[in-house]
Coordinates of C-alpha atoms and ligand atoms in Angstrom, one line a residue:
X27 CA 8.2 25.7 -45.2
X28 CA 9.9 23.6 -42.6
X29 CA 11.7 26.0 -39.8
X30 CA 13.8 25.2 -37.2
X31 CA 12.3 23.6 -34.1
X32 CA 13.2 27.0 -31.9
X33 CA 12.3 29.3 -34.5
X34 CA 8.7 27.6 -35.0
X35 CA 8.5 27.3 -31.0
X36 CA 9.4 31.5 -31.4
X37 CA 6.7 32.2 -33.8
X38 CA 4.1 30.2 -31.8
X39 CA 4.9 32.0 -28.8
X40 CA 4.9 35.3 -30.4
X41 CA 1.5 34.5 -31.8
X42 CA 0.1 33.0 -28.4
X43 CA 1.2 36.4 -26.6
X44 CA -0.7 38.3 -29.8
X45 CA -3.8 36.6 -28.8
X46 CA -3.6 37.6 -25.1
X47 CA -4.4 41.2 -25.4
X48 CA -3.6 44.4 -26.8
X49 CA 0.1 45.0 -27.8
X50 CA 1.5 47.9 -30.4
X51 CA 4.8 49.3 -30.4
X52 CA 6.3 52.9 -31.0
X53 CA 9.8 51.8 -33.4
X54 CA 11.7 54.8 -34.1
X55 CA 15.3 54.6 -35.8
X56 CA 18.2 56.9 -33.8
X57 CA 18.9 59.1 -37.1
X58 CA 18.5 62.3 -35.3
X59 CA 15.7 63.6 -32.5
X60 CA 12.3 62.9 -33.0
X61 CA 10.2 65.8 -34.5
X62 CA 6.8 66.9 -33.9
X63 CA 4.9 64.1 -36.4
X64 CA 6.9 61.1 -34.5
X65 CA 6.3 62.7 -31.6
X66 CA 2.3 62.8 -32.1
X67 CA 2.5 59.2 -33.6
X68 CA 4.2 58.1 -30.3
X69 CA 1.3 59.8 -28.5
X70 CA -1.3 57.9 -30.3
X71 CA 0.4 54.8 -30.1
X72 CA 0.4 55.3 -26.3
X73 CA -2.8 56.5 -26.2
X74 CA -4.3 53.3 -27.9
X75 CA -2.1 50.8 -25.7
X76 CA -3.6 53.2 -22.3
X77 CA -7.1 53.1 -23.4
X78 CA -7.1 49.4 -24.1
X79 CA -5.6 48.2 -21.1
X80 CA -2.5 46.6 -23.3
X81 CA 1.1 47.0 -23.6
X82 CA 3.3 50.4 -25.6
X83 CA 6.6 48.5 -26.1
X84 CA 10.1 50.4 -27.2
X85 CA 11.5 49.8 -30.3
X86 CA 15.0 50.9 -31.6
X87 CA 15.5 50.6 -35.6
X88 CA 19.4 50.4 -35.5
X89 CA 20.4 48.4 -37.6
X90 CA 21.2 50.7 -40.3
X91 CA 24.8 51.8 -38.3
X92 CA 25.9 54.5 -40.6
X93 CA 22.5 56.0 -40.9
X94 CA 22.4 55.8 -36.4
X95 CA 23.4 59.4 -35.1
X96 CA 26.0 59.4 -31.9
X97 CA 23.3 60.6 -28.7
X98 CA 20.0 60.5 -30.9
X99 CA 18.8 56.9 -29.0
X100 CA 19.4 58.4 -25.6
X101 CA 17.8 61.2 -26.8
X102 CA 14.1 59.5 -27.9
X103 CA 13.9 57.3 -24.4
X104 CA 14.9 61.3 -22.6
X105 CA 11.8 63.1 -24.8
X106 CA 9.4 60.4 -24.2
X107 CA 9.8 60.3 -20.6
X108 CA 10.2 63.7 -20.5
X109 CA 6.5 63.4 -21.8
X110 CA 5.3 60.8 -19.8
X111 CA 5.0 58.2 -22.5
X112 CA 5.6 55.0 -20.5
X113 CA 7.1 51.8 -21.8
X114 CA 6.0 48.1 -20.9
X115 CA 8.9 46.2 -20.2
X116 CA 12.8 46.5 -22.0
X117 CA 13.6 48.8 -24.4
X118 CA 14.2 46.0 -27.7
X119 CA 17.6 46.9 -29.7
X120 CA 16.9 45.6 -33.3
X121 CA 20.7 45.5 -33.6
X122 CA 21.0 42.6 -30.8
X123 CA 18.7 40.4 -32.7
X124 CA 20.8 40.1 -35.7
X125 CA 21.8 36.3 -35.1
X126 CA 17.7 35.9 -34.9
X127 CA 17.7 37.5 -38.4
X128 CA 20.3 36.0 -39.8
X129 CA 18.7 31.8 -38.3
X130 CA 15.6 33.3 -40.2
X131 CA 17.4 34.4 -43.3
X132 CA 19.4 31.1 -43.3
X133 CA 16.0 29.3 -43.0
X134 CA 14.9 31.3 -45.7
X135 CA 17.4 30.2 -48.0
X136 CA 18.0 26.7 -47.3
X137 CA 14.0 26.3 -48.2
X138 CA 14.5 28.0 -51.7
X139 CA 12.7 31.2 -51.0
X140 CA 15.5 33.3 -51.8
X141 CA 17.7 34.2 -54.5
X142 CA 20.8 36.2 -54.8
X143 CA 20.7 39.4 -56.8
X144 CA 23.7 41.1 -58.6
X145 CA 21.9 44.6 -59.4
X146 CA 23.2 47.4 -58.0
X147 CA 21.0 49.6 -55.8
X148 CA 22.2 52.5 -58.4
X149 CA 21.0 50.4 -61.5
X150 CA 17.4 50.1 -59.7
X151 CA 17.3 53.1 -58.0
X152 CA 15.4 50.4 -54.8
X153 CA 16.3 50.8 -51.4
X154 CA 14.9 48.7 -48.7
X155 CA 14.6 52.1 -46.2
X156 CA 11.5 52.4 -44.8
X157 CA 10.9 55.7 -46.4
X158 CA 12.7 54.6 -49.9
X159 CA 11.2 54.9 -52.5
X160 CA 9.7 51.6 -53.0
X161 CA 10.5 50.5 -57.2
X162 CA 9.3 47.3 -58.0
X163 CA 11.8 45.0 -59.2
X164 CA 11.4 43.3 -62.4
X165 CA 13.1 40.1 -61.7
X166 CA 16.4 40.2 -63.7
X167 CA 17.8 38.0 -61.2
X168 CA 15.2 35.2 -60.1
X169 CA 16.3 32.8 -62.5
X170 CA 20.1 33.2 -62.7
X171 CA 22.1 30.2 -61.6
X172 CA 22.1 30.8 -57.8
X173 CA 25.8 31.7 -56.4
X174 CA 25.9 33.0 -53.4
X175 CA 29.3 34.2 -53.0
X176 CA 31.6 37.0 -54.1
X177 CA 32.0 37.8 -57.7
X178 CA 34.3 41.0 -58.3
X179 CA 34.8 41.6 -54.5
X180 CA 30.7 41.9 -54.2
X181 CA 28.3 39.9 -52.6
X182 CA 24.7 39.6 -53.9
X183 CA 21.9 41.0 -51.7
X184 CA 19.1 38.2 -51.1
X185 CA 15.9 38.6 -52.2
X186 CA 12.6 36.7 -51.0
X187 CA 10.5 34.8 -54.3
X188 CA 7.1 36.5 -53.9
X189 CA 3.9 34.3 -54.7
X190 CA 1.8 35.6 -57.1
X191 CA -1.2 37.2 -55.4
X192 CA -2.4 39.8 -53.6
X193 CA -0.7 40.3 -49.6
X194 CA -3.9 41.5 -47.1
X195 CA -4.2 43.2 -43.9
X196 CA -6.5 44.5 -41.9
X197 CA -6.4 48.4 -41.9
X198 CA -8.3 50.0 -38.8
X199 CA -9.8 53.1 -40.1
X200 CA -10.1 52.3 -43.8
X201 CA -11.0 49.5 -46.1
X202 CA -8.8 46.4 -46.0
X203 CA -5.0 46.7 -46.8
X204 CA -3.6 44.9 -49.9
X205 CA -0.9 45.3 -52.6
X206 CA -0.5 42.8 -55.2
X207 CA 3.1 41.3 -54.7
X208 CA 4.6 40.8 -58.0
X209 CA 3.2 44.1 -59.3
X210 CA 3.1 46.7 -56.2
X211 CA 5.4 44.8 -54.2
X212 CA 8.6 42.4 -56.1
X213 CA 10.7 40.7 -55.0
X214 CA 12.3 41.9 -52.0
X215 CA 15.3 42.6 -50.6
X216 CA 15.6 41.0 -47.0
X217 CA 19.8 41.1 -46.6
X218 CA 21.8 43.7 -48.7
X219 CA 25.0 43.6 -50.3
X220 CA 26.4 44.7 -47.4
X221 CA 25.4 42.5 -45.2
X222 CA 22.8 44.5 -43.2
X223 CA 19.8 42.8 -42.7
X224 CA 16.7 44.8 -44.5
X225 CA 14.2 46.8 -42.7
X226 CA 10.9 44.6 -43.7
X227 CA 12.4 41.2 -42.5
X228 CA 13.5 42.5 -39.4
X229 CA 10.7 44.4 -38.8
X230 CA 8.3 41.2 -39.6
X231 CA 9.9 38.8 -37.5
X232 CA 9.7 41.4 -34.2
X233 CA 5.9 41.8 -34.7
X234 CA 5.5 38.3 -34.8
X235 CA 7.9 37.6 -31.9
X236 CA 6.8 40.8 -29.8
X237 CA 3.3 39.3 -29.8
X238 CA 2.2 42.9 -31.7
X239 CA -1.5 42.6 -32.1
X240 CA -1.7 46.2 -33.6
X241 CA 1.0 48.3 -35.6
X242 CA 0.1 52.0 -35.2
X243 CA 2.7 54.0 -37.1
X244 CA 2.6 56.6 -39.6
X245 CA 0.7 56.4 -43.2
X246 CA 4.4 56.9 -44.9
X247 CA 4.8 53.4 -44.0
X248 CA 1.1 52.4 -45.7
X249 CA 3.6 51.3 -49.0
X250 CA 5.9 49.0 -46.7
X251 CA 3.1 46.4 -45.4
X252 CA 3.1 44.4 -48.4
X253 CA 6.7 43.9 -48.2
X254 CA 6.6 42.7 -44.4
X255 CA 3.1 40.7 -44.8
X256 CA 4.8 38.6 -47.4
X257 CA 7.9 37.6 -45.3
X258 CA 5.2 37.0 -42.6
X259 CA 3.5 35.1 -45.0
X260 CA 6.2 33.0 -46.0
X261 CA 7.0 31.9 -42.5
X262 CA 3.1 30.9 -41.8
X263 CA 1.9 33.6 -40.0
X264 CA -0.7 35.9 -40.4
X265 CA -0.1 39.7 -40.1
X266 CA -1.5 41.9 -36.4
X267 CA -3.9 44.4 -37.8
X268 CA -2.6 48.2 -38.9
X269 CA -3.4 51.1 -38.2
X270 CA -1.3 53.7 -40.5
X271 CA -2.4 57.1 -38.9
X272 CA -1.9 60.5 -40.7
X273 CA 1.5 62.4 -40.8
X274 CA 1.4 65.8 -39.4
X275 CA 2.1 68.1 -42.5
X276 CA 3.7 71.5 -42.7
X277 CA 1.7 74.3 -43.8
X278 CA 2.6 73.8 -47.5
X279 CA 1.4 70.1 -47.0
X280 CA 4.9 68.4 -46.7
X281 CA 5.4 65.7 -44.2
X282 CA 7.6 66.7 -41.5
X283 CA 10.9 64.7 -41.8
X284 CA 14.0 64.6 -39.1
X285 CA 16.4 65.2 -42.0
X286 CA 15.2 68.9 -42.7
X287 CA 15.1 69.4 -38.9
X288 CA 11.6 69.7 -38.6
X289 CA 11.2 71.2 -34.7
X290 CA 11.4 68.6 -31.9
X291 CA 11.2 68.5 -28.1
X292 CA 14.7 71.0 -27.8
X293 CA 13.1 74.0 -30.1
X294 CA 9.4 73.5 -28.5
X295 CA 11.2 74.1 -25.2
X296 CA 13.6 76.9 -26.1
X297 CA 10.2 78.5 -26.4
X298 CA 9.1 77.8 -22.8
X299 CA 6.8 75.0 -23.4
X300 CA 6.9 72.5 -20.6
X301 CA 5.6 68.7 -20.7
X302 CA 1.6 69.3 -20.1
X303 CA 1.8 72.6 -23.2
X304 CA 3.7 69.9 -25.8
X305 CA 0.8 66.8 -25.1
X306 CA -1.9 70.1 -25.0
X307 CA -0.2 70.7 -28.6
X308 CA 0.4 67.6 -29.9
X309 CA -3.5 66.5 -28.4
X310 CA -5.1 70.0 -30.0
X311 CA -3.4 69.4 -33.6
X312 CA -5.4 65.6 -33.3
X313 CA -8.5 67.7 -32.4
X314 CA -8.7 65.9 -28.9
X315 CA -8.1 68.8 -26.7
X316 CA -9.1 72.4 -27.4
X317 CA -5.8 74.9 -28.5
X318 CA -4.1 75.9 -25.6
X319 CA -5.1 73.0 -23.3
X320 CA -2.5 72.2 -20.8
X321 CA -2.3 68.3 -19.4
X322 CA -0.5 65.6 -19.2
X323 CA -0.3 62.4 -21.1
X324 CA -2.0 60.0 -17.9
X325 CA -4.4 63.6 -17.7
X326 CA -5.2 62.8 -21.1
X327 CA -5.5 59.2 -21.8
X328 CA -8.2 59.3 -18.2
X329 CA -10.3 61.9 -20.2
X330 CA -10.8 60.3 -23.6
X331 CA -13.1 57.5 -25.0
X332 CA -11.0 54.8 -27.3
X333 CA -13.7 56.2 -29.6
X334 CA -12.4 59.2 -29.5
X335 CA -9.0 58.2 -30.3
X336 CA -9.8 56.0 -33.2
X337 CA -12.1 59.0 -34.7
X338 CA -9.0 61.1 -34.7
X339 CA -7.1 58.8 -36.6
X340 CA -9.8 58.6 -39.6
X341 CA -7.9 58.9 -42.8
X342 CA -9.9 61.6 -44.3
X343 CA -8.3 64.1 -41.4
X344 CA -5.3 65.6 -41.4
Ligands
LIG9 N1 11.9 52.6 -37.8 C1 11.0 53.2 -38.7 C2 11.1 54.7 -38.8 O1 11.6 55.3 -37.8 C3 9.6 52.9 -38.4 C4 9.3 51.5 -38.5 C5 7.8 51.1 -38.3 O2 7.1 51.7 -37.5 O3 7.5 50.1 -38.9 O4 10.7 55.2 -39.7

């Protein structure tokens, strides 16, 4: 696909920087404070980027404004320093890269890889959320005369043509990622009827332009990689390697989710835990630390192996 001289000088930088060294991210959205499972994630992301020498870079998800909560962004930079859990570099802002999106999307289009669809989100029950539930969608619009404009006051969303076959990655910790596009993954939405760009192509184009050799981030997101491999795929890059870790589960086996207020930082200190008891906690649920251990992050990351850290990350733990 031929892409704009800057965007293709873009990706080859991103991809240049991914091949320097070690570089993961920690990309939470600012829906509310981050509970005790993001928290841990955070930790492990950090840990990885410590151990290896390479770089733990800051990413907000705000692009979703009505889902954003007033306070909540200022909130996750306070409880990760509060923790120690250093950044490399600027904190990236998703929502100031929209005119990078939307060259990308118009790139997208103007090469025939999208198509605009007219079903409604309620008719399909798909939502491009990163924890939506993830329906594949059977096409009704691919071969519709393309119009991209209005039609009773509504705008289509645009969806990216998948190629038949299956989408890879490598998964650390398992056997090799795939999900066959037109049946696990469709074709999917990468700009919504309301204009917002879609989680999986802005979420593609920053690992590639972020030079993110590894995504560590929860196994929730496991069902999302085909979706973001493709768009990868389509602008002629190949995916970083993954590395979805396990959620931290309630005692009834639940993941822990911000909407039902699972407990962050504020509760954990209303009952008198400073910095070095939350990493002691957060490092004793992974099995890295004995129960009660008190340390903090830098304490930790001297005293473990990478080993170590990948071991605790094996799947068939909790
Ligand atoms: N922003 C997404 C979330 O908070 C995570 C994105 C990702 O790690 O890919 O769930």
């Amino acid at each position: 696909m031929r892409l704009p001289l800057h965007l293709q000088a873009q990706l080859a930088s991103g991809l240049r920087l991914r091949g320097q060294g070690y570089t993961t991210r920690f990309a939470p959205s600012p829906t509310g404070p981050l509970h005790r499972g993001n928290l841990r994630t955070a930790l492990l992301s950090w840990l990885e980027a410590r151990l290896r020498g390479g770089q733990w870079l800051l990413r907000i998800d705000d692009l979703d404004g009505p889902r954003n909560r007033p306070g909540a962004e200022a909130a996750i930079l306070n409880d990760l320093r509060w923790l120690g859990l250093d950044w490399d570099g600027p904190v990236v802002h998703q929502s100031a890269r929209r005119g990078l999106y939307a060259t990308v999307l118009s790139a997208l289009r103007q090469a025939g890889r999208l198509y605009p669809c007219r079903c409604s989100r309620r008719l399909l029950a798909d939502v491009s959320a990163p924890h939506g539930a993830l329906a594949v969608y059977p096409g009704y619009c691919r071969d519709r005369a393309p119009f991209w404009g209005a039609q009773a006051g509504r705008l289509p969303s645009w969806r990216l043509r998948l190629e038949p076959g299956v989408l890879r990655w490598q998964e650390r910790g398992g056997p090799c990622g795939g999900q066959d596009g037109p049946a696990a993954v469709g074709d999917v939405v990468l700009r919504r009827a309301d204009g917002v760009v879609a989680y999986h192509l802005a979420t593609a184009i920053d690992e590639l332009l972020m030079g993110i050799s590894e995504v560590v981030r929860g196994d929730d997101l496991w069902p999302s990689t085909g979706a973001q491999v493709a768009v990868m795929a389509t602008l002629g890059c190949p995916p970083p390697a993954y590395a979805h870790v396990p959620l931290w589960r309630d005692s009834r086996g639940e993941r822990l989710s911000k909407r039902e207020g699972a407990e962050g930082l504020a509760g954990l200190r209303s009952r008198g835990m400073d910095a070095p008891a939350v990493i002691g906690c957060l490092a004793a649920s992974l099995e890295l630390v004995p129960p009660g251990s008190r340390l903090s992050a830098r304490e930790l990351a001297s005293s473990l192996s990478p080993e170590a850290v990948k071991a605790c990350q094996d799947p068939q733990r909790t």
